[in-house]
PDB file of C-alpha atoms in Angstrom:
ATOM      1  CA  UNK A  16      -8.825  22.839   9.472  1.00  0.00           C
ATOM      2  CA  UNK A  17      -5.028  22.134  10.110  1.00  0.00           C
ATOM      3  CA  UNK A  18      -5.747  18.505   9.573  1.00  0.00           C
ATOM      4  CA  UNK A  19      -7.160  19.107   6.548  1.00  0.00           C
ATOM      5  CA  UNK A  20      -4.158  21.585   5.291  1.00  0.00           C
ATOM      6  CA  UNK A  21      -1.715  18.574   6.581  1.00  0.00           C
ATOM      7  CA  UNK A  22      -3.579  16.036   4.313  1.00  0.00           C
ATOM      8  CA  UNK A  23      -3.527  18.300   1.311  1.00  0.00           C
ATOM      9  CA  UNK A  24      -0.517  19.520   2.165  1.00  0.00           C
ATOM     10  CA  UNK A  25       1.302  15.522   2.190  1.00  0.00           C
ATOM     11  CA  UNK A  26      -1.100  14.616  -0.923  1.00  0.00           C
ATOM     12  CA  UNK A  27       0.483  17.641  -2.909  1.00  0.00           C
ATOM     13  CA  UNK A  28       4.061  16.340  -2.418  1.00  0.00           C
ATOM     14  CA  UNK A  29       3.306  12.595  -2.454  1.00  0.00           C
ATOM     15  CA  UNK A  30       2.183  13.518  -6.261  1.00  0.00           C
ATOM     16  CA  UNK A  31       5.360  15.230  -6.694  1.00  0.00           C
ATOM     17  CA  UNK A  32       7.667  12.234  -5.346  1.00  0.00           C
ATOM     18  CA  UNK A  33       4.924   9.862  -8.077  1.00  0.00           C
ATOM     19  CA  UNK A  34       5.591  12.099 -10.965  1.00  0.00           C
ATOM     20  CA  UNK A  35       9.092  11.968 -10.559  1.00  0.00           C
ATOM     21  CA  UNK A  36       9.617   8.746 -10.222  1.00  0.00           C
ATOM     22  CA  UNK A  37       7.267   7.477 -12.899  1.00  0.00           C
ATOM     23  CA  UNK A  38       9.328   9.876 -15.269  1.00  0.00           C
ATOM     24  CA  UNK A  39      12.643   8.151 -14.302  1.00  0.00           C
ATOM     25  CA  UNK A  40      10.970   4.651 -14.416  1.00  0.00           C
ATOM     26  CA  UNK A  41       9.322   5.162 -17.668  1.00  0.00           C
ATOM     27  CA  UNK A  42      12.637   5.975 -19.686  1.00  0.00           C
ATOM     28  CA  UNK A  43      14.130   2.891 -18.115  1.00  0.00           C
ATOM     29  CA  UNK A  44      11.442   0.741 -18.990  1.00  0.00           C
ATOM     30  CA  UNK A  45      11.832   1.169 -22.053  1.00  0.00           C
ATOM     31  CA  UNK A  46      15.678   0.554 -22.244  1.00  0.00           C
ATOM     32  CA  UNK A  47      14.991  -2.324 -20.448  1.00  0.00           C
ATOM     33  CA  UNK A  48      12.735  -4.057 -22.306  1.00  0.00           C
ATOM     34  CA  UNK A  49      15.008  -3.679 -25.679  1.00  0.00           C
ATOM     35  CA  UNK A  50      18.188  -4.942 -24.052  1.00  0.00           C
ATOM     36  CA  UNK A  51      16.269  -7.404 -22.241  1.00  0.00           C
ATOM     37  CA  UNK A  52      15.243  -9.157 -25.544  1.00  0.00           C
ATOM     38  CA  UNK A  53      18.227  -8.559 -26.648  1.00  0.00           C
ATOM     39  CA  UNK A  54      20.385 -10.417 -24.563  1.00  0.00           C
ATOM     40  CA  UNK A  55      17.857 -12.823 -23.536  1.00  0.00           C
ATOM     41  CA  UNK A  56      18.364 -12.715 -19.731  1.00  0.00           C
ATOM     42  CA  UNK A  57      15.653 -13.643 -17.760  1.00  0.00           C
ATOM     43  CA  UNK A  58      16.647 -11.852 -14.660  1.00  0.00           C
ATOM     44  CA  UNK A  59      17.002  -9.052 -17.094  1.00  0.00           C
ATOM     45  CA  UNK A  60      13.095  -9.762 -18.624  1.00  0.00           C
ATOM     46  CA  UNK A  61      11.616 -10.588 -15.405  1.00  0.00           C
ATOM     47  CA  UNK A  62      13.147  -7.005 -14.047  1.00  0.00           C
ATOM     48  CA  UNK A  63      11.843  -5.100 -17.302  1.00  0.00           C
ATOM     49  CA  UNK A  64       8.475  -6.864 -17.144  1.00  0.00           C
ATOM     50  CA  UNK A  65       8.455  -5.723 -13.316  1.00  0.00           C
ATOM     51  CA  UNK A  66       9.270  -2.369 -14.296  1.00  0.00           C
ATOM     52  CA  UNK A  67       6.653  -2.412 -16.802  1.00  0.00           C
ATOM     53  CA  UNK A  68       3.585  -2.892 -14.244  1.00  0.00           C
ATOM     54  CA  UNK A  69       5.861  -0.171 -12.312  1.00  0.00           C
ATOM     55  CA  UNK A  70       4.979   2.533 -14.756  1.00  0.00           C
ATOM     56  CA  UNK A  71       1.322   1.032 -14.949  1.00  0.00           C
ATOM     57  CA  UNK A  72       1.697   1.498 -10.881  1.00  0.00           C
ATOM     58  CA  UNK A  73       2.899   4.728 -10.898  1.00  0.00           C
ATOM     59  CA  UNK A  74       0.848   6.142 -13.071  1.00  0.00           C
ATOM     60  CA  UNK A  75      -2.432   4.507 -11.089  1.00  0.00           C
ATOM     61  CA  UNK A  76      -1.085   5.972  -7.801  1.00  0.00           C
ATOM     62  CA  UNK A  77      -0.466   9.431  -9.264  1.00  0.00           C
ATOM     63  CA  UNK A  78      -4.029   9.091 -11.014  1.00  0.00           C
ATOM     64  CA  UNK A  79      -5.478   8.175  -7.316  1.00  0.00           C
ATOM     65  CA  UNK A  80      -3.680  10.863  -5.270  1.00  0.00           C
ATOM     66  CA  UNK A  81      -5.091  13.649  -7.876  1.00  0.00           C
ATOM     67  CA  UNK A  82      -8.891  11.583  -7.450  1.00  0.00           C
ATOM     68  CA  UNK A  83      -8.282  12.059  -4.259  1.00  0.00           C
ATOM     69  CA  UNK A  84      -8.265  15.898  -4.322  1.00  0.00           C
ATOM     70  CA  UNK A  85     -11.898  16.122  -5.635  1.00  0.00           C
ATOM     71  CA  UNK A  86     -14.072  17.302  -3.024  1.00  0.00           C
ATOM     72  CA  UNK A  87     -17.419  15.323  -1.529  1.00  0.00           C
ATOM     73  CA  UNK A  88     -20.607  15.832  -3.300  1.00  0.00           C
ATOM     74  CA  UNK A  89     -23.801  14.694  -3.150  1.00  0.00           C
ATOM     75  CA  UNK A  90     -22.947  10.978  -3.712  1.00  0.00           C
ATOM     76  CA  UNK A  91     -19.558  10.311  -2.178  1.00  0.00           C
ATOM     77  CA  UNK A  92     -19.932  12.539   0.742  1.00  0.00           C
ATOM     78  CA  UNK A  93     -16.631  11.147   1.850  1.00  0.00           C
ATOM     79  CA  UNK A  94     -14.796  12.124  -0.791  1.00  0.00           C
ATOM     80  CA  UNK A  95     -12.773  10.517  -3.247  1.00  0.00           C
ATOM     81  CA  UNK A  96      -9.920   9.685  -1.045  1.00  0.00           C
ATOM     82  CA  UNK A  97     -10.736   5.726  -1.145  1.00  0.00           C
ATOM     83  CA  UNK A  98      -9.460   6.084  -4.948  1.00  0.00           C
ATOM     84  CA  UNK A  99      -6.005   5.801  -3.285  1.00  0.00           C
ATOM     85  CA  UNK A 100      -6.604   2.388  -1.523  1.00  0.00           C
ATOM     86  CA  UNK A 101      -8.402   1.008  -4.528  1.00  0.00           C
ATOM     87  CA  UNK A 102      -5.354   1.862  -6.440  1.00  0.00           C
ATOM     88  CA  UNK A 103      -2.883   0.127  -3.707  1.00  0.00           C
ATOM     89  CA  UNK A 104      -5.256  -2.722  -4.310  1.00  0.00           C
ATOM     90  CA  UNK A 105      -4.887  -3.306  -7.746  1.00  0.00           C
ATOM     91  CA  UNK A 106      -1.242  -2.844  -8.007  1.00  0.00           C
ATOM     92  CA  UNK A 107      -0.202  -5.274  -5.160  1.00  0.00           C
ATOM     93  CA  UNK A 108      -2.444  -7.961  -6.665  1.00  0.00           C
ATOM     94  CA  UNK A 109      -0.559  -6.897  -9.938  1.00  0.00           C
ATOM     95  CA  UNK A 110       2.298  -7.026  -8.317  1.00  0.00           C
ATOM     96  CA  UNK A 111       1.685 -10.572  -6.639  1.00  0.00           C
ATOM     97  CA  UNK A 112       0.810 -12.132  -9.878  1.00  0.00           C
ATOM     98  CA  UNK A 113       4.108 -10.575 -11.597  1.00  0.00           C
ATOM     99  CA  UNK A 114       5.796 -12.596  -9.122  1.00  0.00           C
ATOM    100  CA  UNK A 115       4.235 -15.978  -9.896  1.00  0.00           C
ATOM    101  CA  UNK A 116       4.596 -15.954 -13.243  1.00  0.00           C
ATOM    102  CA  UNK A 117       8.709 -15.009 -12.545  1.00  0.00           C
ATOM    103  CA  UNK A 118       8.845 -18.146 -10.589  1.00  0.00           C
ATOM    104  CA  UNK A 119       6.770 -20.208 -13.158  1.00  0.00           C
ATOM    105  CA  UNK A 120       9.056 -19.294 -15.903  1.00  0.00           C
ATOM    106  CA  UNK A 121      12.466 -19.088 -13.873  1.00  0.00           C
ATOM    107  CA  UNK A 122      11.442 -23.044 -13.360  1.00  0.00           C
ATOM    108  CA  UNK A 123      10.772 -23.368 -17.369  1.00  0.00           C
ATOM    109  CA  UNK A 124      14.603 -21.391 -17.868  1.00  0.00           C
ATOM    110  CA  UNK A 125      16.437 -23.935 -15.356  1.00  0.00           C
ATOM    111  CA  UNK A 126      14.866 -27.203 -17.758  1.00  0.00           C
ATOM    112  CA  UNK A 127      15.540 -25.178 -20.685  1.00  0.00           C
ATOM    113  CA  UNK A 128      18.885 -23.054 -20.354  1.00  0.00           C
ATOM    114  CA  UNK A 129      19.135 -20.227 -22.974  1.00  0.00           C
ATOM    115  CA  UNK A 130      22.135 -18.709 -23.757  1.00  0.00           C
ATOM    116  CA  UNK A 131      22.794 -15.352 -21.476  1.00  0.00           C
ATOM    117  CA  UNK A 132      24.840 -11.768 -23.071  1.00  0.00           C
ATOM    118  CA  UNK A 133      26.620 -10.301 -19.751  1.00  0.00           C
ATOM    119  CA  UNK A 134      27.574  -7.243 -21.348  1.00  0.00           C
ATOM    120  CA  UNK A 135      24.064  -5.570 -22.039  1.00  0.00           C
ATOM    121  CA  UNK A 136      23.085  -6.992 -19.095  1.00  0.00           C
ATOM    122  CA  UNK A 137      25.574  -4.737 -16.789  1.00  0.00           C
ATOM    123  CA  UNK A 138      25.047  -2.062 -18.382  1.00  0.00           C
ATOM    124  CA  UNK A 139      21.442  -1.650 -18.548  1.00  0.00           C
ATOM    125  CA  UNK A 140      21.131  -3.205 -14.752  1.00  0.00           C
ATOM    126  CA  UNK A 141      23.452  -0.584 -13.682  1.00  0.00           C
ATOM    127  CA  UNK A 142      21.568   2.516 -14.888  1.00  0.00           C
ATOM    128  CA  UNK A 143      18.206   0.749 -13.582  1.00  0.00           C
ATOM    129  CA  UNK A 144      20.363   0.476 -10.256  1.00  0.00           C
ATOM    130  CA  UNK A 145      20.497   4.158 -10.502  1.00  0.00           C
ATOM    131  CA  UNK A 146      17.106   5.303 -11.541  1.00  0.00           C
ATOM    132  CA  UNK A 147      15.756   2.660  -9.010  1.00  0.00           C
ATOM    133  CA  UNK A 148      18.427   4.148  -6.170  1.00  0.00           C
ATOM    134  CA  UNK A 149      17.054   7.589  -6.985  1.00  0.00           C
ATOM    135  CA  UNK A 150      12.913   6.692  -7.464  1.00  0.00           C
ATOM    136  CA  UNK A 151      13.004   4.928  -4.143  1.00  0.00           C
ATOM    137  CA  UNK A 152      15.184   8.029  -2.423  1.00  0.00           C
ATOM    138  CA  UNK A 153      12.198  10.128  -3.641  1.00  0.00           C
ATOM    139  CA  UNK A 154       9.548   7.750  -2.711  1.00  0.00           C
ATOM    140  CA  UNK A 155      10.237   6.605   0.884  1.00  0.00           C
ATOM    141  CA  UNK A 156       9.337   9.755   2.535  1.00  0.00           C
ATOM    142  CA  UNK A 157       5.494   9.169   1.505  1.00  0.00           C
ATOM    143  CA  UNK A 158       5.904   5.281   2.302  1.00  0.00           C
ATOM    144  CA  UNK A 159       4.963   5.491   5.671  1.00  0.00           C
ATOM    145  CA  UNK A 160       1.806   7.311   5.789  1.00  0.00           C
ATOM    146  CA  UNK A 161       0.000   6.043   2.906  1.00  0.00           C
ATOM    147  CA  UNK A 162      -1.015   2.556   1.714  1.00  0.00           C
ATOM    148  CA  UNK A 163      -1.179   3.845  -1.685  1.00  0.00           C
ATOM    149  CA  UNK A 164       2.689   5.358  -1.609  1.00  0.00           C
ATOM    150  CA  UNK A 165       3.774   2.164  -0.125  1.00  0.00           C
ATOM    151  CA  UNK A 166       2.615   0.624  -3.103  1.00  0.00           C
ATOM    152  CA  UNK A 167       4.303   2.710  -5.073  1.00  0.00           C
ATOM    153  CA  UNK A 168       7.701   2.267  -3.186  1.00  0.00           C
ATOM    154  CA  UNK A 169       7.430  -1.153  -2.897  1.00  0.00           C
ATOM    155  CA  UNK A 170       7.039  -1.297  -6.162  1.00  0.00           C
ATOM    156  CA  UNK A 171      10.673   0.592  -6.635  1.00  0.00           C
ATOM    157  CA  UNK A 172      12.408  -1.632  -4.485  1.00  0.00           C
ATOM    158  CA  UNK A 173      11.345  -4.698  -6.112  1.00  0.00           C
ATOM    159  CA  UNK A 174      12.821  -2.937  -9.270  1.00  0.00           C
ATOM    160  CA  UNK A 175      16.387  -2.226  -7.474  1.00  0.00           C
ATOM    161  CA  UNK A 176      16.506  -5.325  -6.178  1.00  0.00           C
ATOM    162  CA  UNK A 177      16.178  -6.664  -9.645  1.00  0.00           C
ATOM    163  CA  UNK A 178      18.635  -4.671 -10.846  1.00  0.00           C
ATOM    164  CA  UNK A 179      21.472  -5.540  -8.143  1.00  0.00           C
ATOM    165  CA  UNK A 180      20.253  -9.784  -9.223  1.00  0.00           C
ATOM    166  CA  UNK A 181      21.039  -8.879 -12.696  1.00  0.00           C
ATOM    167  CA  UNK A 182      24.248  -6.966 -11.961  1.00  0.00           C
ATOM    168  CA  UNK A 183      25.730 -10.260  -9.968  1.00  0.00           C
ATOM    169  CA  UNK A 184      24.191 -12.886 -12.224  1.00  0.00           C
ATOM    170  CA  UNK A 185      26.071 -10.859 -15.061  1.00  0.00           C
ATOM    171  CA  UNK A 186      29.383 -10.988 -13.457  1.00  0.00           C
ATOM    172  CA  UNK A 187      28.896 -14.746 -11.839  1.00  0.00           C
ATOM    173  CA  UNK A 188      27.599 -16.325 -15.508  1.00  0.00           C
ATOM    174  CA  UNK A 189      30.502 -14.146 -17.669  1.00  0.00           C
ATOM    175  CA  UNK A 190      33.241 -15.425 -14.814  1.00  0.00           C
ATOM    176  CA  UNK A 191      31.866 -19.076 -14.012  1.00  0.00           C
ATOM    177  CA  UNK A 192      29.652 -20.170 -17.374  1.00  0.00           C
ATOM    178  CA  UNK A 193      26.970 -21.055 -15.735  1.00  0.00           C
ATOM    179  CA  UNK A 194      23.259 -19.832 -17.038  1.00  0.00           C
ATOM    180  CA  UNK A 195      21.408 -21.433 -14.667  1.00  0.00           C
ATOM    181  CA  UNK A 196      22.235 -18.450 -11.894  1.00  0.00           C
ATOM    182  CA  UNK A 197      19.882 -16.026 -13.729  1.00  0.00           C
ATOM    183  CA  UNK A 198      16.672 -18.010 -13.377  1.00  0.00           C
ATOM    184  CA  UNK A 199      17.527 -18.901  -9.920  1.00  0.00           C
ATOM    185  CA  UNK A 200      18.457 -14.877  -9.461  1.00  0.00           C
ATOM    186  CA  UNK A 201      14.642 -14.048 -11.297  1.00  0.00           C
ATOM    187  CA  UNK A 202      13.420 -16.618  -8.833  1.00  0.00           C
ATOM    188  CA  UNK A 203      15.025 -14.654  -5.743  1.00  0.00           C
ATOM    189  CA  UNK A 204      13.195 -11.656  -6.774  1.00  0.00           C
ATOM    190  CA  UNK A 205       9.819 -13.548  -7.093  1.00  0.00           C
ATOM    191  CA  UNK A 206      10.187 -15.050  -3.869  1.00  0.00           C
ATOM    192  CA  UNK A 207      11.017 -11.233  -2.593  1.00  0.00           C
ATOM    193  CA  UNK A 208       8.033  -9.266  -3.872  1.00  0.00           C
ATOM    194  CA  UNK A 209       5.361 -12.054  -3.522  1.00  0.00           C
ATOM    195  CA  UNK A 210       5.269 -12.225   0.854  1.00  0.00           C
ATOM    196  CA  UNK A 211       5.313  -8.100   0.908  1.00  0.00           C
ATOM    197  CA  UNK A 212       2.704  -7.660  -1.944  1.00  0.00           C
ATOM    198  CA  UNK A 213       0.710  -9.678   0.219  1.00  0.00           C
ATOM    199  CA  UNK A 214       0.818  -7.882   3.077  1.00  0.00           C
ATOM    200  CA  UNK A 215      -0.318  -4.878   1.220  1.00  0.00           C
ATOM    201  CA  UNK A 216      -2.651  -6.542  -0.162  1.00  0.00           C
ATOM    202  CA  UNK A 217      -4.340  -7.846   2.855  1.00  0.00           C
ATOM    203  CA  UNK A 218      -4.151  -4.243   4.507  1.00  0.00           C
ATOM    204  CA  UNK A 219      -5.822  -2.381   1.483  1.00  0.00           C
ATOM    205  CA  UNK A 220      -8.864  -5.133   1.553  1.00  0.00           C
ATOM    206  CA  UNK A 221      -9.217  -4.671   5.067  1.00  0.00           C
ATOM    207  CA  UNK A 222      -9.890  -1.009   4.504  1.00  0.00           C
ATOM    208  CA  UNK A 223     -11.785  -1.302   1.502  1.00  0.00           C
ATOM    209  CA  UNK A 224     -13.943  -4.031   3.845  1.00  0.00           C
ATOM    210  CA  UNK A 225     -14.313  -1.231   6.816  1.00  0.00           C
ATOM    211  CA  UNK A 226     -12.030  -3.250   9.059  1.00  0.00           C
ATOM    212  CA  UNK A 227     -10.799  -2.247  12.344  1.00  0.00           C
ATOM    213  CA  UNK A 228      -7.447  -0.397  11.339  1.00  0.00           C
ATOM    214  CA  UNK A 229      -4.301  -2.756  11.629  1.00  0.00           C
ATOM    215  CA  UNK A 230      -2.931  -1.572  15.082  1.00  0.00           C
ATOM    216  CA  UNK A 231      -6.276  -0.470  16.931  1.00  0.00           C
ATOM    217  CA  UNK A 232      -7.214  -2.699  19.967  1.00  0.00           C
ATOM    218  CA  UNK A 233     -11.016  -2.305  19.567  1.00  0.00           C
ATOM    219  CA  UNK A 234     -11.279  -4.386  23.062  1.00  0.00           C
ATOM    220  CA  UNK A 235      -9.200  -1.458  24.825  1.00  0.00           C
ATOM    221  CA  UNK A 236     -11.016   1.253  22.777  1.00  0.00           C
ATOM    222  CA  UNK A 237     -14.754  -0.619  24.380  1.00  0.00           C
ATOM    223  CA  UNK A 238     -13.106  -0.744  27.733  1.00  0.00           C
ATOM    224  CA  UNK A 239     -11.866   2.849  28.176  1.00  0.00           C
ATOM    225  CA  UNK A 240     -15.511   3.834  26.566  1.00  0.00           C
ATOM    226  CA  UNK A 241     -17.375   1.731  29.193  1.00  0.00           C
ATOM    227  CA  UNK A 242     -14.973   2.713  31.833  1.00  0.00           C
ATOM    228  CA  UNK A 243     -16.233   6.593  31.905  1.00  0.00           C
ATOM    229  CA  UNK A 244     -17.927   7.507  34.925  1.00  0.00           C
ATOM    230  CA  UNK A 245     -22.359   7.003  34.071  1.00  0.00           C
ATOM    231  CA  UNK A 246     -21.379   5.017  31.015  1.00  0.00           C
ATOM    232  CA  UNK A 247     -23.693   1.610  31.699  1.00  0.00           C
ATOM    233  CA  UNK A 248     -23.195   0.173  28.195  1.00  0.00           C
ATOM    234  CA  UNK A 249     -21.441   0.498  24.783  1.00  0.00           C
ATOM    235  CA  UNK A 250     -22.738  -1.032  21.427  1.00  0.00           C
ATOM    236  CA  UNK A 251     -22.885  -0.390  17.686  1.00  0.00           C
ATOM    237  CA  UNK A 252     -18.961   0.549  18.133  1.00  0.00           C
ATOM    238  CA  UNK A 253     -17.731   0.737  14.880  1.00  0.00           C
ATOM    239  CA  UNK A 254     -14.475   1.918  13.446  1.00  0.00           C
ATOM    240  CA  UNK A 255     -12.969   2.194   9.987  1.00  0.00           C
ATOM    241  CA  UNK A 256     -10.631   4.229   8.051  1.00  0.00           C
ATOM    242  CA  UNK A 257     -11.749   6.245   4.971  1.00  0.00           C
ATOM    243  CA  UNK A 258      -7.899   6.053   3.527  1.00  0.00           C
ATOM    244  CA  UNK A 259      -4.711   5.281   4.827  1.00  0.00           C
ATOM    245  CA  UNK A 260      -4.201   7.842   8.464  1.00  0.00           C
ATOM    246  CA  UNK A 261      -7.553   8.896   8.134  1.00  0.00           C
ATOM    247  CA  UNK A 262     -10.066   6.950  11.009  1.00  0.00           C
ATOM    248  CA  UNK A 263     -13.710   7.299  11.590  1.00  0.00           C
ATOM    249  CA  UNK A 264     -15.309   5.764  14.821  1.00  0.00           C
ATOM    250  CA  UNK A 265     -19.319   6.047  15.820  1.00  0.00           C
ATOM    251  CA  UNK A 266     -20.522   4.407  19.284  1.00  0.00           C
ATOM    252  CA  UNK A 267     -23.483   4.346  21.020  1.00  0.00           C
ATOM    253  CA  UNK A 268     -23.287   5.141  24.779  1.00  0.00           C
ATOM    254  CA  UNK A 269     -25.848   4.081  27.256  1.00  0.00           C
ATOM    255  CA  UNK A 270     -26.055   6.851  30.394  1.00  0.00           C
ATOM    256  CA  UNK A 271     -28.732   6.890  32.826  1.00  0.00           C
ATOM    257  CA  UNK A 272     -27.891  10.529  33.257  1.00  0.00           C
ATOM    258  CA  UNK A 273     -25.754  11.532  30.259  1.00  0.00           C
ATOM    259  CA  UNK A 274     -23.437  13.942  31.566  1.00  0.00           C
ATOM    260  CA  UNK A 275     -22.916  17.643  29.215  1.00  0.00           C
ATOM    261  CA  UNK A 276     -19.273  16.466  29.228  1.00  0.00           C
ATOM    262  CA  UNK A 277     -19.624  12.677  28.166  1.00  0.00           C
ATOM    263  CA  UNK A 278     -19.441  13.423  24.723  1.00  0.00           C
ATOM    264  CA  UNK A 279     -16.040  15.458  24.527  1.00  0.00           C
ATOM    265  CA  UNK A 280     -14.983  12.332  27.099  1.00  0.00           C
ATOM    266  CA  UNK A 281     -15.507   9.563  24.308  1.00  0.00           C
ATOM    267  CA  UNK A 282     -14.407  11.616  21.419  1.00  0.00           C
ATOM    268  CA  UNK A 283     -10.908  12.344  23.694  1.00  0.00           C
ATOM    269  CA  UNK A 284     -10.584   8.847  24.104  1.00  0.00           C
ATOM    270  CA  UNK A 285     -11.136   7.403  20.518  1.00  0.00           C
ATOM    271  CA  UNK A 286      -8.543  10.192  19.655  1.00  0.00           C
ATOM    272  CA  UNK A 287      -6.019   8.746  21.697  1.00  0.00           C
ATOM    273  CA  UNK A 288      -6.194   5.867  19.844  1.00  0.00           C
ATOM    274  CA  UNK A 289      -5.377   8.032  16.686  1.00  0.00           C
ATOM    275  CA  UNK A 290      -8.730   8.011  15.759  1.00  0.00           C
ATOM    276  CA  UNK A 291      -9.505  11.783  13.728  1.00  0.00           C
ATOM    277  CA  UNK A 292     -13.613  12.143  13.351  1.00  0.00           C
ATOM    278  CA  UNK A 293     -15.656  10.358  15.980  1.00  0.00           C
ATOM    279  CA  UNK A 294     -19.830  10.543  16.141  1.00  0.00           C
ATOM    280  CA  UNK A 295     -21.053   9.537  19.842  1.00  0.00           C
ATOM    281  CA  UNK A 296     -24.826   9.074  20.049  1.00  0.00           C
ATOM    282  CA  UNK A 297     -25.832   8.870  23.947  1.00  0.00           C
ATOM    283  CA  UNK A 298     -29.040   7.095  25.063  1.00  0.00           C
ATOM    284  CA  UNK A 299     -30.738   5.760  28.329  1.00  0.00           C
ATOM    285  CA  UNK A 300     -31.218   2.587  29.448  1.00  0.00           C
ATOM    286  CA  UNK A 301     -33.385   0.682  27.192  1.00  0.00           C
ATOM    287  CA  UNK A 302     -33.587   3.343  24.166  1.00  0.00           C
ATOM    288  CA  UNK A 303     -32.246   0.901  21.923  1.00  0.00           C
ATOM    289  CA  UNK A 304     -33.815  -2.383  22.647  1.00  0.00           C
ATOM    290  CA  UNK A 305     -37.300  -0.272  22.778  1.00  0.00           C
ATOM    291  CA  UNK A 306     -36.704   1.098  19.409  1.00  0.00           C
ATOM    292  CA  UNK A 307     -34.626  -1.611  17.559  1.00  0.00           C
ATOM    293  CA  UNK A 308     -35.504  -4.672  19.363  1.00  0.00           C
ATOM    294  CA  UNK A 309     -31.414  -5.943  18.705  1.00  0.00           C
ATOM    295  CA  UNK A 310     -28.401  -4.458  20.471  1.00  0.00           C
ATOM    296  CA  UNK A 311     -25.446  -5.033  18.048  1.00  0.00           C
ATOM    297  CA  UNK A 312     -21.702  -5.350  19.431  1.00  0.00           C
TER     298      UNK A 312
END
């Protein structure tokens, strides 16, 4: 039960830290994408067209966390949680194309130079310096535990990153001339976001696929199983997370005389590998062959 108060409990204020930062985001957006056009600065476009998948992020995060919060029914008895991986998903693939396409057209800028305004430049980079200073304040606390949150604050970061490229290509092209800097500054950011989106990307498919959570040594987990005193044999050892910090295991564990305490002994062990809700099923010797006819790893 104190589990389940924690989860609520960190969902309740990751939602908070969301709506905040999508509110602050939002109104920059906005700014951005006017003075972006405006002074036609790539880094400046490419950072307001980053921003805009950020609200689009933000908003699919918040929308996940509150999915989340719906209770399991008859056909998703685990819940809704998943919502929040599904949404970490789709906005580091978003994310990772966003990123392309800023290094596709910072090569199209450097063979065909536009001219660059410095002054709306500064001064619309340096309030998204802000905003993105304060969003990613608010966000990192959340970042850790949840795939979805780190999403979100990766998201962010990207954004202030963009903003501190567009701050020194402003000052560099008004004091040198040269317009070339800002694609090669939109570039920088491309070649930023694109290696961490996928990362994220590759850890949300793995738990939407059921995989082993990233830092679990299954081997060890098998070992210390088939290590217990009457344990003969472990199969069908499976183990998967539902959502981010939340892991499921079931094993099957072959005893010739299954011991009253053998149970509590596996579940201790799985949950010292951080593993919350564990189903043992103990047989004898020859159970499963007899009644399946395949014993599965």
């Amino acid at each position: 039960m104190a589990e389940g108060h924690s989860h609520s409990h960190g969902r309740d204020a990751n939602a908070r830290q969301l709506g905040i930062a999508l509110a602050l985001t939002g109104t920059l957006m906005i700014v951005e994408v006017v003075y972006g056009l405006l002074s036609g600065s790539l880094a400046l476009l490419s950072d307001a067209g980053h921003m805009l998948t950020d609200v689009a992020a933000l908003a699919l995060s918040l929308f996940a966390i509150r999915m989340g919060r719906r209770p399991a029914d008859r056909k998703r008895t685990f819940g809704y949680r998943r919502t929040e991986i599904l949404a970490a998903a789709l906005n580091a693939g978003a994310l990772f194309a966003i990123g392309v396409y800023i290094l596709f057209e910072a090569y199209r800028r450097l063979n065909e130079p536009v001219d660059v305004q410095t002054t709306p430049m500064l001064i619309v980079a340096t309030l998204g310096l802000i905003v993105n200073l304060i969003s990613a304040r608010v966000l990192v606390g959340g970042s850790e535990g949840s795939l979805n949150m780190k999403s979100a604050y990766l998201e962010v970061m990207g954004d202030l990153l963009g903003s501190v490229a567009v701050i020194i290509g402003a000052l560099l092209i008004r004091f040198t001339g040269l317009t070339w800097i800002d694609p090669v500054l939109g570039a920088a950011i491309g070649l930023w976001v694109l290696p961490r989106t996928w990362t994220l990307l590759k850890a949300s498919v793995n738990v939407l696929m059921e995989g082993v959570p990233d830092g679990l040594d299954l081997d060890a987990l098998r070992a210390a199983i088939a290590g217990l005193p009457g344990v003969v044999e472990v199969h069908d050892l499976h183990v998967w997370s539902v959502t981010s910090g939340e892991h499921s295991l079931t094993v099957h564990a072959v005893s010739a005389a299954p011991l009253p305490a053998l149970n509590a002994q596996v579940t201790g062990i799985a949950e010292a590998f951080g593993v919350e809700h564990v189903t043992v099923q103990l047989e004898a010797p020859g159970f499963h062959a007899g009644q399946h006819g395949e014993v599965h790893p």
